Amino acid sequence: QVQLVESGGGLVQAGGSLRLSCAASGRTFSTYAMGWFRQGPGPEREFVAGISRIGGATYYSDSVKGRFTISRDNVKNTVYLQMNSLKPEDTGVYYCSTIIYGNRTPSGSWGQGTQVTVSS
């Protein structure tokens, strides 16, 4: 099915910004709602943000609302996560996955992830 490659992570200071990208293979990308998730110290991957198939609607975890923005470009087969006002607790490996819009769990698999480290 859709294969995903996350990129754009890095090391930033608290208060800084990063933009993550999730590049998808295939020509069916626009048929899927997409979500960003992250894995911190714990075993579970936390839902971060979701976006509808054509990008007209979004929703977020309370912990990132107002700071992060999810968007997508269905021509480029890419979903983005703009992260502003980063906090040390945002540190983790960020993954994208297909989702059912409105849910906070993945409906498919994800890529290798991209590391985000926020220093204080």
PDB file of N, CA, C and O in Angstrom, residues 38-86:
ATOM      1  N   ARG A  38       4.093  10.628  17.626  1.00  0.00           N
ATOM      2  CA  ARG A  38       5.448  10.700  18.150  1.00  0.00           C
ATOM      3  C   ARG A  38       5.621   9.704  19.281  1.00  0.00           C
ATOM      4  O   ARG A  38       4.674   9.366  19.996  1.00  0.00           O
ATOM      5  N   GLN A  39       6.850   9.254  19.425  1.00  0.00           N
ATOM      6  CA  GLN A  39       7.193   8.322  20.482  1.00  0.00           C
ATOM      7  C   GLN A  39       8.274   8.943  21.356  1.00  0.00           C
ATOM      8  O   GLN A  39       9.388   9.190  20.893  1.00  0.00           O
ATOM      9  N   GLY A  40       7.925   9.216  22.594  1.00  0.00           N
ATOM     10  CA  GLY A  40       8.872   9.711  23.572  1.00  0.00           C
ATOM     11  C   GLY A  40       9.476   8.569  24.357  1.00  0.00           C
ATOM     12  O   GLY A  40       9.706   7.484  23.815  1.00  0.00           O
ATOM     13  N   PRO A  41       9.737   8.800  25.640  1.00  0.00           N
ATOM     14  CA  PRO A  41      10.364   7.742  26.457  1.00  0.00           C
ATOM     15  C   PRO A  41       9.499   6.504  26.627  1.00  0.00           C
ATOM     16  O   PRO A  41      10.035   5.407  26.786  1.00  0.00           O
ATOM     17  N   GLY A  42       8.195   6.646  26.620  1.00  0.00           N
ATOM     18  CA  GLY A  42       7.301   5.525  26.830  1.00  0.00           C
ATOM     19  C   GLY A  42       7.152   4.651  25.603  1.00  0.00           C
ATOM     20  O   GLY A  42       7.641   4.963  24.521  1.00  0.00           O
ATOM     21  N   PRO A  43       6.446   3.533  25.757  1.00  0.00           N
ATOM     22  CA  PRO A  43       6.300   2.574  24.661  1.00  0.00           C
ATOM     23  C   PRO A  43       5.258   2.970  23.629  1.00  0.00           C
ATOM     24  O   PRO A  43       5.295   2.454  22.505  1.00  0.00           O
ATOM     25  N   GLU A  44       4.318   3.843  23.961  1.00  0.00           N
ATOM     26  CA  GLU A  44       3.222   4.188  23.071  1.00  0.00           C
ATOM     27  C   GLU A  44       3.563   5.375  22.191  1.00  0.00           C
ATOM     28  O   GLU A  44       4.256   6.302  22.605  1.00  0.00           O
ATOM     29  N   ARG A  45       3.047   5.320  20.981  1.00  0.00           N
ATOM     30  CA  ARG A  45       3.184   6.435  20.066  1.00  0.00           C
ATOM     31  C   ARG A  45       1.979   7.353  20.201  1.00  0.00           C
ATOM     32  O   ARG A  45       0.852   6.965  19.927  1.00  0.00           O
ATOM     33  N   GLU A  46       2.243   8.562  20.610  1.00  0.00           N
ATOM     34  CA  GLU A  46       1.219   9.539  20.921  1.00  0.00           C
ATOM     35  C   GLU A  46       0.720  10.217  19.657  1.00  0.00           C
ATOM     36  O   GLU A  46       1.505  10.646  18.813  1.00  0.00           O
ATOM     37  N   PHE A  47      -0.579  10.337  19.534  1.00  0.00           N
ATOM     38  CA  PHE A  47      -1.165  11.099  18.443  1.00  0.00           C
ATOM     39  C   PHE A  47      -0.808  12.568  18.583  1.00  0.00           C
ATOM     40  O   PHE A  47      -0.873  13.135  19.677  1.00  0.00           O
ATOM     41  N   VAL A  48      -0.465  13.196  17.472  1.00  0.00           N
ATOM     42  CA  VAL A  48      -0.094  14.604  17.458  1.00  0.00           C
ATOM     43  C   VAL A  48      -1.085  15.439  16.655  1.00  0.00           C
ATOM     44  O   VAL A  48      -1.594  16.447  17.136  1.00  0.00           O
ATOM     45  N   ALA A  49      -1.350  15.035  15.417  1.00  0.00           N
ATOM     46  CA  ALA A  49      -2.196  15.830  14.535  1.00  0.00           C
ATOM     47  C   ALA A  49      -2.757  14.964  13.432  1.00  0.00           C
ATOM     48  O   ALA A  49      -2.139  13.990  13.010  1.00  0.00           O
ATOM     49  N   GLY A  50      -3.938  15.335  12.938  1.00  0.00           N
ATOM     50  CA  GLY A  50      -4.562  14.631  11.836  1.00  0.00           C
ATOM     51  C   GLY A  50      -5.103  15.606  10.813  1.00  0.00           C
ATOM     52  O   GLY A  50      -5.438  16.741  11.147  1.00  0.00           O
ATOM     53  N   ILE A  51      -5.198  15.150   9.573  1.00  0.00           N
ATOM     54  CA  ILE A  51      -5.676  15.980   8.486  1.00  0.00           C
ATOM     55  C   ILE A  51      -6.520  15.142   7.543  1.00  0.00           C
ATOM     56  O   ILE A  51      -6.221  13.974   7.293  1.00  0.00           O
ATOM     57  N   SER A  52      -7.575  15.738   7.021  1.00  0.00           N
ATOM     58  CA  SER A  52      -8.485  15.037   6.134  1.00  0.00           C
ATOM     59  C   SER A  52      -7.859  14.814   4.767  1.00  0.00           C
ATOM     60  O   SER A  52      -6.766  15.299   4.467  1.00  0.00           O
ATOM     61  N   ARG A  53      -8.566  14.088   3.908  1.00  0.00           N
ATOM     62  CA  ARG A  53      -8.002  13.630   2.641  1.00  0.00           C
ATOM     63  C   ARG A  53      -7.484  14.743   1.747  1.00  0.00           C
ATOM     64  O   ARG A  53      -6.415  14.615   1.140  1.00  0.00           O
ATOM     65  N   ILE A  54      -8.222  15.837   1.645  1.00  0.00           N
ATOM     66  CA  ILE A  54      -7.787  16.940   0.802  1.00  0.00           C
ATOM     67  C   ILE A  54      -7.280  18.122   1.620  1.00  0.00           C
ATOM     68  O   ILE A  54      -6.966  19.173   1.058  1.00  0.00           O
ATOM     69  N   GLY A  55      -7.190  17.960   2.925  1.00  0.00           N
ATOM     70  CA  GLY A  55      -6.589  18.968   3.764  1.00  0.00           C
ATOM     71  C   GLY A  55      -7.520  20.050   4.270  1.00  0.00           C
ATOM     72  O   GLY A  55      -7.051  21.048   4.828  1.00  0.00           O
ATOM     73  N   GLY A  56      -8.817  19.861   4.111  1.00  0.00           N
ATOM     74  CA  GLY A  56      -9.759  20.889   4.508  1.00  0.00           C
ATOM     75  C   GLY A  56     -10.088  20.923   5.985  1.00  0.00           C
ATOM     76  O   GLY A  56     -10.734  21.874   6.438  1.00  0.00           O
ATOM     77  N   ALA A  57      -9.676  19.915   6.724  1.00  0.00           N
ATOM     78  CA  ALA A  57      -9.978  19.848   8.146  1.00  0.00           C
ATOM     79  C   ALA A  57      -8.807  19.219   8.876  1.00  0.00           C
ATOM     80  O   ALA A  57      -8.152  18.318   8.357  1.00  0.00           O
ATOM     81  N   THR A  58      -8.559  19.708  10.079  1.00  0.00           N
ATOM     82  CA  THR A  58      -7.454  19.212  10.900  1.00  0.00           C
ATOM     83  C   THR A  58      -7.885  19.100  12.348  1.00  0.00           C
ATOM     84  O   THR A  58      -8.870  19.719  12.769  1.00  0.00           O
ATOM     85  N   TYR A  59      -7.137  18.330  13.116  1.00  0.00           N
ATOM     86  CA  TYR A  59      -7.340  18.257  14.548  1.00  0.00           C
ATOM     87  C   TYR A  59      -6.028  17.873  15.213  1.00  0.00           C
ATOM     88  O   TYR A  59      -5.135  17.303  14.577  1.00  0.00           O
ATOM     89  N   TYR A  60      -5.912  18.203  16.501  1.00  0.00           N
ATOM     90  CA  TYR A  60      -4.639  18.130  17.189  1.00  0.00           C
ATOM     91  C   TYR A  60      -4.782  17.588  18.603  1.00  0.00           C
ATOM     92  O   TYR A  60      -5.837  17.687  19.233  1.00  0.00           O
ATOM     93  N   SER A  61      -3.681  17.049  19.083  1.00  0.00           N
ATOM     94  CA  SER A  61      -3.561  16.777  20.502  1.00  0.00           C
ATOM     95  C   SER A  61      -3.565  18.097  21.270  1.00  0.00           C
ATOM     96  O   SER A  61      -3.025  19.103  20.800  1.00  0.00           O
ATOM     97  N   ASP A  62      -4.167  18.091  22.441  1.00  0.00           N
ATOM     98  CA  ASP A  62      -4.209  19.303  23.253  1.00  0.00           C
ATOM     99  C   ASP A  62      -2.811  19.829  23.569  1.00  0.00           C
ATOM    100  O   ASP A  62      -2.616  21.035  23.722  1.00  0.00           O
ATOM    101  N   SER A  63      -1.846  18.949  23.658  1.00  0.00           N
ATOM    102  CA  SER A  63      -0.504  19.351  24.043  1.00  0.00           C
ATOM    103  C   SER A  63       0.210  20.160  22.967  1.00  0.00           C
ATOM    104  O   SER A  63       1.181  20.856  23.270  1.00  0.00           O
ATOM    105  N   VAL A  64      -0.248  20.087  21.718  1.00  0.00           N
ATOM    106  CA  VAL A  64       0.407  20.809  20.636  1.00  0.00           C
ATOM    107  C   VAL A  64      -0.490  21.844  19.982  1.00  0.00           C
ATOM    108  O   VAL A  64      -0.014  22.624  19.144  1.00  0.00           O
ATOM    109  N   LYS A  65      -1.745  21.872  20.343  1.00  0.00           N
ATOM    110  CA  LYS A  65      -2.699  22.795  19.738  1.00  0.00           C
ATOM    111  C   LYS A  65      -2.231  24.236  19.923  1.00  0.00           C
ATOM    112  O   LYS A  65      -1.850  24.648  21.016  1.00  0.00           O
ATOM    113  N   GLY A  66      -2.244  24.986  18.838  1.00  0.00           N
ATOM    114  CA  GLY A  66      -1.790  26.357  18.866  1.00  0.00           C
ATOM    115  C   GLY A  66      -0.325  26.524  18.560  1.00  0.00           C
ATOM    116  O   GLY A  66       0.132  27.651  18.309  1.00  0.00           O
ATOM    117  N   ARG A  67       0.431  25.434  18.590  1.00  0.00           N
ATOM    118  CA  ARG A  67       1.858  25.482  18.300  1.00  0.00           C
ATOM    119  C   ARG A  67       2.219  24.743  17.013  1.00  0.00           C
ATOM    120  O   ARG A  67       3.137  25.156  16.302  1.00  0.00           O
ATOM    121  N   PHE A  68       1.521  23.655  16.731  1.00  0.00           N
ATOM    122  CA  PHE A  68       1.807  22.835  15.560  1.00  0.00           C
ATOM    123  C   PHE A  68       0.712  23.016  14.521  1.00  0.00           C
ATOM    124  O   PHE A  68      -0.460  23.235  14.857  1.00  0.00           O
ATOM    125  N   THR A  69       1.088  22.881  13.251  1.00  0.00           N
ATOM    126  CA  THR A  69       0.135  22.938  12.153  1.00  0.00           C
ATOM    127  C   THR A  69       0.422  21.809  11.176  1.00  0.00           C
ATOM    128  O   THR A  69       1.536  21.690  10.673  1.00  0.00           O
ATOM    129  N   ILE A  70      -0.578  20.992  10.915  1.00  0.00           N
ATOM    130  CA  ILE A  70      -0.451  19.929   9.927  1.00  0.00           C
ATOM    131  C   ILE A  70      -1.032  20.425   8.604  1.00  0.00           C
ATOM    132  O   ILE A  70      -2.042  21.138   8.582  1.00  0.00           O
ATOM    133  N   SER A  71      -0.383  20.062   7.516  1.00  0.00           N
ATOM    134  CA  SER A  71      -0.857  20.425   6.192  1.00  0.00           C
ATOM    135  C   SER A  71      -0.452  19.336   5.211  1.00  0.00           C
ATOM    136  O   SER A  71       0.315  18.432   5.550  1.00  0.00           O
ATOM    137  N   ARG A  72      -0.972  19.421   3.994  1.00  0.00           N
ATOM    138  CA  ARG A  72      -0.606  18.418   3.000  1.00  0.00           C
ATOM    139  C   ARG A  72      -0.621  19.020   1.614  1.00  0.00           C
ATOM    140  O   ARG A  72      -1.314  19.997   1.337  1.00  0.00           O
ATOM    141  N   ASP A  73       0.159  18.407   0.746  1.00  0.00           N
ATOM    142  CA  ASP A  73       0.220  18.770  -0.659  1.00  0.00           C
ATOM    143  C   ASP A  73       0.021  17.479  -1.435  1.00  0.00           C
ATOM    144  O   ASP A  73       0.938  16.659  -1.531  1.00  0.00           O
ATOM    145  N   ASN A  74      -1.162  17.290  -1.971  1.00  0.00           N
ATOM    146  CA  ASN A  74      -1.476  16.036  -2.639  1.00  0.00           C
ATOM    147  C   ASN A  74      -0.845  15.925  -4.026  1.00  0.00           C
ATOM    148  O   ASN A  74      -0.812  14.840  -4.595  1.00  0.00           O
ATOM    149  N   VAL A  75      -0.353  17.034  -4.563  1.00  0.00           N
ATOM    150  CA  VAL A  75       0.408  16.978  -5.807  1.00  0.00           C
ATOM    151  C   VAL A  75       1.792  16.406  -5.539  1.00  0.00           C
ATOM    152  O   VAL A  75       2.307  15.598  -6.317  1.00  0.00           O
ATOM    153  N   LYS A  76       2.397  16.805  -4.427  1.00  0.00           N
ATOM    154  CA  LYS A  76       3.707  16.305  -4.033  1.00  0.00           C
ATOM    155  C   LYS A  76       3.638  15.026  -3.213  1.00  0.00           C
ATOM    156  O   LYS A  76       4.681  14.478  -2.852  1.00  0.00           O
ATOM    157  N   ASN A  77       2.435  14.560  -2.914  1.00  0.00           N
ATOM    158  CA  ASN A  77       2.262  13.359  -2.086  1.00  0.00           C
ATOM    159  C   ASN A  77       2.992  13.495  -0.753  1.00  0.00           C
ATOM    160  O   ASN A  77       3.681  12.574  -0.309  1.00  0.00           O
ATOM    161  N   THR A  78       2.819  14.630  -0.112  1.00  0.00           N
ATOM    162  CA  THR A  78       3.557  14.924   1.107  1.00  0.00           C
ATOM    163  C   THR A  78       2.637  15.560   2.143  1.00  0.00           C
ATOM    164  O   THR A  78       1.813  16.409   1.804  1.00  0.00           O
ATOM    165  N   VAL A  79       2.807  15.148   3.384  1.00  0.00           N
ATOM    166  CA  VAL A  79       2.144  15.784   4.508  1.00  0.00           C
ATOM    167  C   VAL A  79       3.214  16.421   5.389  1.00  0.00           C
ATOM    168  O   VAL A  79       4.314  15.873   5.534  1.00  0.00           O
ATOM    169  N   TYR A  80       2.910  17.572   5.945  1.00  0.00           N
ATOM    170  CA  TYR A  80       3.868  18.348   6.708  1.00  0.00           C
ATOM    171  C   TYR A  80       3.382  18.545   8.140  1.00  0.00           C
ATOM    172  O   TYR A  80       2.191  18.505   8.423  1.00  0.00           O
ATOM    173  N   LEU A  81       4.334  18.783   9.013  1.00  0.00           N
ATOM    174  CA  LEU A  81       4.027  19.197  10.372  1.00  0.00           C
ATOM    175  C   LEU A  81       4.921  20.373  10.717  1.00  0.00           C
ATOM    176  O   LEU A  81       6.130  20.200  10.912  1.00  0.00           O
ATOM    177  N   GLN A  82       4.344  21.557  10.746  1.00  0.00           N
ATOM    178  CA  GLN A  82       5.064  22.750  11.157  1.00  0.00           C
ATOM    179  C   GLN A  82       4.994  22.843  12.668  1.00  0.00           C
ATOM    180  O   GLN A  82       3.907  22.919  13.238  1.00  0.00           O
ATOM    181  N   MET A  83       6.143  22.846  13.313  1.00  0.00           N
ATOM    182  CA  MET A  83       6.227  22.847  14.766  1.00  0.00           C
ATOM    183  C   MET A  83       6.887  24.141  15.213  1.00  0.00           C
ATOM    184  O   MET A  83       8.055  24.385  14.914  1.00  0.00           O
ATOM    185  N   ASN A  84       6.144  24.952  15.932  1.00  0.00           N
ATOM    186  CA  ASN A  84       6.640  26.207  16.475  1.00  0.00           C
ATOM    187  C   ASN A  84       6.618  26.160  17.995  1.00  0.00           C
ATOM    188  O   ASN A  84       5.949  25.327  18.593  1.00  0.00           O
ATOM    189  N   SER A  85       7.347  27.077  18.598  1.00  0.00           N
ATOM    190  CA  SER A  85       7.402  27.180  20.056  1.00  0.00           C
ATOM    191  C   SER A  85       7.692  25.829  20.693  1.00  0.00           C
ATOM    192  O   SER A  85       7.035  25.412  21.648  1.00  0.00           O
ATOM    193  N   LEU A  86       8.684  25.161  20.177  1.00  0.00           N
ATOM    194  CA  LEU A  86       8.993  23.805  20.627  1.00  0.00           C
ATOM    195  C   LEU A  86       9.429  23.785  22.085  1.00  0.00           C
ATOM    196  O   LEU A  86      10.095  24.703  22.563  1.00  0.00           O
TER     197      LEU A  86
END
